[in-house]
Tab-separated table of C-alpha atoms in Angstrom:
chain	number	residue	atom	x	y	z
X	1	MET	CA	74.567	90.588	94.136
X	2	LEU	CA	76.633	88.199	96.157
X	3	MET	CA	76.000	84.332	96.448
X	4	LYS	CA	75.000	83.314	99.842
X	5	SER	CA	77.393	80.097	99.749
X	6	THR	CA	80.316	81.653	97.871
X	7	LEU	CA	80.148	84.755	100.534
X	8	ALA	CA	79.865	82.841	103.460
X	9	ALA	CA	82.453	80.272	102.703
X	10	LEU	CA	84.763	83.536	102.146
X	11	LEU	CA	83.789	85.340	105.186
X	12	LEU	CA	83.641	82.432	107.304
X	13	PHE	CA	87.274	83.301	109.051
X	14	SER	CA	87.133	86.952	108.458
X	15	MET	CA	87.155	88.676	112.129
X	16	PRO	CA	87.172	92.360	112.666
X	17	LEU	CA	90.588	93.338	112.633
X	18	LEU	CA	90.608	97.227	113.816
X	19	ALA	CA	88.517	99.008	116.637
X	20	ALA	CA	86.826	101.736	114.144
X	21	PRO	CA	86.083	101.620	110.663
X	22	LEU	CA	88.430	102.892	108.230
X	23	GLN	CA	87.755	106.295	106.412
X	24	ILE	CA	87.947	105.419	102.655
X	25	CYS	CA	86.813	107.847	99.709
X	26	TYR	CA	86.268	107.782	96.056
X	27	GLU	CA	84.849	110.330	93.490
X	28	ASP	CA	81.628	111.584	94.381
X	29	ASN	CA	78.510	111.948	92.146
X	30	GLU	CA	79.703	114.822	90.053
X	31	HIS	CA	81.689	112.581	88.020
X	32	SER	CA	79.783	109.439	88.086
X	33	PRO	CA	76.255	110.187	88.705
X	34	ALA	CA	74.688	107.274	86.950
X	35	LEU	CA	76.949	104.654	88.691
X	36	PRO	CA	74.735	101.553	90.039
X	37	LYS	CA	74.361	100.897	93.632
X	38	GLN	CA	74.668	97.943	95.433
X	39	MET	CA	74.760	97.125	99.034
X	40	VAL	CA	77.892	94.927	99.785
X	41	GLN	CA	77.876	93.632	103.167
X	42	GLY	CA	75.433	96.547	104.698
X	43	VAL	CA	77.848	98.956	102.845
X	44	ALA	CA	76.361	101.180	99.862
X	45	ALA	CA	78.398	100.771	96.950
X	46	TYR	CA	78.317	102.697	93.808
X	47	GLY	CA	80.044	101.086	90.609
X	48	THR	CA	82.437	97.732	90.179
X	49	HIS	CA	85.419	99.455	91.671
X	50	SER	CA	84.182	100.498	94.801
X	51	GLN	CA	81.866	96.923	95.400
X	52	THR	CA	84.966	95.466	94.676
X	53	ALA	CA	86.935	97.152	97.434
X	54	THR	CA	84.236	96.675	99.732
X	55	LEU	CA	84.283	93.156	99.734
X	56	ALA	CA	87.779	92.634	99.983
X	57	PHE	CA	87.471	94.553	103.098
X	58	ALA	CA	84.648	92.530	103.978
X	59	LEU	CA	86.907	89.397	103.331
X	60	ALA	CA	89.499	90.744	105.391
X	61	GLY	CA	87.570	91.734	108.168
X	62	VAL	CA	87.959	94.938	108.000
X	63	ALA	CA	85.118	97.685	108.629
X	64	VAL	CA	84.869	100.455	106.465
X	65	GLU	CA	82.969	103.817	105.846
X	66	LEU	CA	82.969	104.815	102.250
X	67	HIS	CA	82.645	108.763	101.786
X	68	ARG	CA	81.565	109.920	98.283
X	69	ILE	CA	83.595	113.326	97.754
X	70	PRO	CA	85.045	115.451	94.825
X	71	TRP	CA	87.888	113.733	93.783
X	72	LYS	CA	90.793	116.118	94.217
X	73	ARG	CA	89.959	116.308	98.163
X	74	CYS	CA	89.432	112.537	98.272
X	75	LEU	CA	93.324	112.480	97.300
X	76	HIS	CA	94.245	115.331	99.282
X	77	GLU	CA	92.562	114.167	102.555
X	78	ALA	CA	94.027	110.754	102.218
X	79	SER	CA	97.918	112.433	101.208
X	80	ILE	CA	97.317	113.963	104.748
X	81	GLY	CA	95.639	110.945	106.433
X	82	LYS	CA	92.575	112.104	106.972
X	83	MET	CA	91.258	109.517	104.908
X	84	ASP	CA	92.526	106.029	105.244
X	85	GLY	CA	92.340	105.184	101.526
X	86	VAL	CA	91.300	105.657	98.261
X	87	ILE	CA	89.087	103.743	95.765
X	88	GLY	CA	89.686	103.676	92.070
X	89	ILE	CA	92.904	105.530	91.338
X	90	GLY	CA	95.222	105.238	88.598
X	91	TRP	CA	99.107	104.991	89.312
X	92	THR	CA	101.631	107.782	88.633
X	93	ALA	CA	104.894	108.109	90.032
X	94	GLU	CA	103.759	111.587	91.906
X	95	ARG	CA	100.996	109.544	93.375
X	96	GLN	CA	103.354	107.019	94.739
X	97	GLN	CA	105.270	109.574	96.583
X	98	LEU	CA	101.848	110.264	98.297
X	99	LEU	CA	99.890	107.122	98.316
X	100	ALA	CA	100.782	103.503	98.988
X	101	PHE	CA	100.156	101.211	96.174
X	102	PRO	CA	100.232	97.560	95.897
X	103	LEU	CA	103.801	96.968	94.509
X	104	ASN	CA	105.202	93.687	92.790
X	105	ALA	CA	108.722	92.386	93.146
X	106	LEU	CA	110.033	95.200	90.848
X	107	GLN	CA	108.499	97.958	92.835
X	108	GLN	CA	105.949	98.512	90.028
X	109	ALA	CA	101.935	98.931	90.776
X	110	ASP	CA	100.778	95.511	90.961
X	111	ALA	CA	97.712	94.942	88.251
X	112	SER	CA	96.901	91.620	89.690
X	113	LEU	CA	95.887	93.505	93.087
X	114	SER	CA	94.079	95.971	90.793
X	115	LEU	CA	90.504	96.728	91.167
X	116	MET	CA	89.391	96.573	87.625
X	117	GLN	CA	91.209	97.660	84.444
X	118	VAL	CA	89.575	100.726	82.738
X	119	ASP	CA	89.250	101.821	79.355
X	120	TYR	CA	88.975	105.884	79.008
X	121	HIS	CA	87.330	107.093	75.835
X	122	ILE	CA	86.720	110.349	73.767
X	123	TYR	CA	83.076	110.896	73.982
X	124	THR	CA	81.830	113.315	70.618
X	125	HIS	CA	79.149	114.677	68.919
X	126	GLN	CA	78.110	112.553	66.239
X	127	GLN	CA	78.589	115.503	63.761
X	128	GLN	CA	81.722	116.770	65.259
X	129	PRO	CA	84.470	115.989	63.006
X	130	LEU	CA	87.018	115.221	65.803
X	131	SER	CA	89.319	111.833	65.292
X	132	TRP	CA	91.730	110.310	67.562
X	133	ASP	CA	94.297	107.893	66.069
X	134	GLY	CA	95.861	106.525	69.400
X	135	ASN	CA	98.884	109.386	69.216
X	136	ARG	CA	97.030	112.395	67.719
X	137	LEU	CA	93.944	114.176	67.572
X	138	SER	CA	92.563	115.868	65.040
X	139	GLY	CA	89.453	118.101	64.202
X	140	VAL	CA	89.603	120.074	67.550
X	141	LYS	CA	88.342	123.301	67.755
X	142	PHE	CA	86.810	124.106	71.266
X	143	GLY	CA	89.231	121.493	73.204
X	144	LEU	CA	88.327	118.317	75.259
X	145	SER	CA	87.623	117.951	78.769
X	146	ALA	CA	87.859	115.259	81.540
X	147	PRO	CA	87.004	115.187	85.066
X	148	GLN	CA	89.330	117.375	87.378
X	149	GLY	CA	92.025	115.349	88.880
X	150	PHE	CA	92.054	112.595	86.667
X	151	VAL	CA	95.297	111.026	84.737
X	152	VAL	CA	93.306	111.585	81.412
X	153	GLU	CA	92.974	115.447	82.226
X	154	GLN	CA	96.800	115.713	82.511
X	155	LYS	CA	96.890	113.796	79.143
X	156	LEU	CA	94.989	116.131	77.420
X	157	LYS	CA	96.910	118.901	78.888
X	158	GLN	CA	100.259	117.328	77.375
X	159	LEU	CA	98.229	117.125	74.128
X	160	ASN	CA	97.637	120.863	74.324
X	161	ALA	CA	93.807	119.963	73.848
X	162	LEU	CA	92.579	120.950	77.272
X	163	SER	CA	89.514	122.871	77.532
X	164	THR	CA	89.206	125.645	80.488
X	165	LEU	CA	85.434	124.758	80.293
X	166	PRO	CA	83.229	123.526	82.998
X	167	SER	CA	84.769	119.673	83.403
X	168	GLY	CA	82.080	118.115	85.333
X	169	LEU	CA	80.119	115.320	83.687
X	170	ASN	CA	76.697	116.754	83.221
X	171	ALA	CA	77.861	120.204	82.233
X	172	GLY	CA	80.663	118.480	80.151
X	173	LEU	CA	78.304	116.100	78.218
X	174	GLU	CA	75.652	119.021	77.326
X	175	LEU	CA	78.841	121.259	76.064
X	176	VAL	CA	79.389	118.404	73.579
X	177	LEU	CA	75.559	118.038	72.865
X	178	ASN	CA	75.795	121.754	72.240
X	179	ARG	CA	78.837	121.525	70.077
X	180	ARG	CA	80.731	123.782	72.318
X	181	LEU	CA	83.257	121.321	73.617
X	182	ASP	CA	84.771	118.921	71.008
X	183	GLY	CA	84.675	115.953	73.557
X	184	TYR	CA	84.934	114.695	76.714
X	185	VAL	CA	87.107	111.905	78.204
X	186	LEU	CA	85.347	109.342	80.504
X	187	ALA	CA	86.016	105.733	81.828
X	188	GLU	CA	83.985	103.646	79.530
X	189	PHE	CA	82.078	101.968	82.649
X	190	VAL	CA	81.147	105.411	83.638
X	191	ALA	CA	79.959	106.566	80.347
X	192	ASP	CA	77.723	103.414	79.751
X	193	ALA	CA	75.789	104.166	83.202
X	194	GLN	CA	75.560	107.741	82.296
X	195	LEU	CA	74.732	107.635	78.772
X	196	LYS	CA	72.001	104.480	79.490
X	197	GLN	CA	69.688	107.026	80.923
X	198	HIS	CA	70.560	110.374	78.799
X	199	PRO	CA	67.700	111.244	76.658
X	200	LYS	CA	70.429	112.245	73.814
X	201	ALA	CA	72.610	109.406	73.972
X	202	ALA	CA	72.022	108.532	70.229
X	203	LEU	CA	73.700	112.024	69.632
X	204	ILE	CA	77.214	111.201	71.055
X	205	LYS	CA	79.797	108.664	69.872
X	206	LYS	CA	82.653	106.795	71.251
X	207	LEU	CA	85.827	107.204	69.251
X	208	GLN	CA	88.218	104.434	69.242
X	209	PRO	CA	91.055	103.620	69.782
X	210	PRO	CA	90.347	104.241	74.005
X	211	PHE	CA	92.317	107.482	74.762
X	212	TYR	CA	93.891	105.902	77.837
X	213	GLN	CA	93.886	102.606	79.814
X	214	GLN	CA	94.882	102.024	83.202
X	215	PRO	CA	93.954	99.783	86.270
X	216	LEU	CA	92.311	101.083	89.245
X	217	PHE	CA	93.765	100.576	92.623
X	218	LEU	CA	92.894	100.573	96.265
X	219	VAL	CA	95.518	102.419	97.697
X	220	PHE	CA	95.976	103.644	101.543
X	221	SER	CA	97.420	106.758	103.249
X	222	LEU	CA	101.042	106.689	104.175
X	223	GLN	CA	100.170	106.992	107.576
X	224	PHE	CA	97.725	103.801	107.850
X	225	ALA	CA	100.347	101.748	105.902
X	226	LYS	CA	103.058	102.829	108.316
X	227	GLN	CA	100.746	101.859	111.226
X	228	GLN	CA	98.946	98.841	109.915
X	229	PRO	CA	101.173	97.263	107.175
X	230	GLU	CA	99.700	93.846	107.941
X	231	VAL	CA	96.172	94.977	107.481
X	232	MET	CA	96.691	96.455	103.859
X	233	GLN	CA	98.597	93.603	102.752
X	234	LYS	CA	95.540	91.258	104.043
X	235	VAL	CA	92.947	93.385	102.673
X	236	TRP	CA	94.900	93.778	98.994
X	237	LEU	CA	95.492	90.101	98.929
X	238	GLN	CA	91.807	89.585	98.949
X	239	ILE	CA	91.016	91.790	96.169
X	240	PRO	CA	91.417	88.979	93.342
X	241	ASN	CA	88.717	86.888	95.305
X	242	ALA	CA	86.367	90.029	95.626
X	243	ARG	CA	86.894	91.034	91.785
X	244	SER	CA	86.189	87.323	90.845
X	245	THR	CA	83.136	87.068	93.072
X	246	ILE	CA	81.779	90.326	92.105
X	247	ALA	CA	82.140	89.313	88.359
X	248	GLN	CA	80.503	86.351	88.566
X	249	GLU	CA	77.372	87.925	90.461
X	250	GLN	CA	77.103	90.544	87.605
X	251	THR	CA	77.294	87.724	84.963
X	252	ARG	CA	74.421	85.963	87.042
X	253	ALA	CA	72.693	89.505	87.034
X	254	THR	CA	72.917	89.548	83.426
X	255	ASP	CA	71.837	86.199	82.469
X	256	LEU	CA	68.809	86.842	84.789
X	257	LEU	CA	67.813	89.845	82.946
X	258	LEU	CA	68.171	88.014	79.552
X	259	ASN	CA	66.604	84.827	80.609
X	260	PRO	CA	64.365	85.773	83.421
X	261	ALA	CA	62.086	82.572	83.407
X	262	GLU	CA	65.219	80.266	84.002
X	263	GLN	CA	66.597	81.745	86.797
X	264	GLN	CA	65.497	82.894	89.947
X	265	PRO	CA	66.686	85.870	92.105
X	266	ASN	CA	69.126	85.037	94.896
X	267	PRO	CA	67.233	86.436	98.214
X	268	ASN	CA	70.098	86.353	100.270
X	269	CYS	CA	72.612	88.475	98.224
X	270	CYS	CA	74.526	91.177	99.571
X	271	ARG	CA	72.984	91.617	102.505
């Protein structure tokens, strides 16, 4: 939830910059079905990454329409300009050739303008002998899986540990629970939301250390970057403000759950 006073101050001088809403995509619920929904300035956003991006657009005065579609399709449509941007993508050299990332003075992806930092962990059955020391996997019998098109899928492939079994989240977790898949690699915030409501969550353990760590970015199609570079920069520069505001509201929501008698919910949030 977004505090009325904070949001009002931030939005005071935000005027619409474009005639039509931008078309922005992010992963569909096949890979993150349990992410919490939050209305941010009239836009339904699922997960912290999309809530932060949506608020950054609002602060910059840019209207958007969000689309939850299969990840590979999302990346492809942004790469050809059918979508104006992508929420929640990790940097790779290949992706930088296809999409516009916020860059620092060294022409590297600027983590200070990322939506969030993400830890990817391996989730495995409590009785599975799988282990990860930060460099090597051991105890692999059936292989591991990850959401298709994600960077961690490529890392599993490099380790010769990628399974050919279905990689959707629900199917993957069921295979782990049935011990037909050694493990599933997932962003911690996605796994936390999913396992929180899973009846057999106690049978799944999270391996340490993280399998992979990366910042997630809001990126734009090269076509949009060429046509509207000022708008793109304005949105990126609002990300730190949006990130801070979302974090404050999440902390406040947690405090409210822990101490309901001490606080009253804010009726003016995120409308």
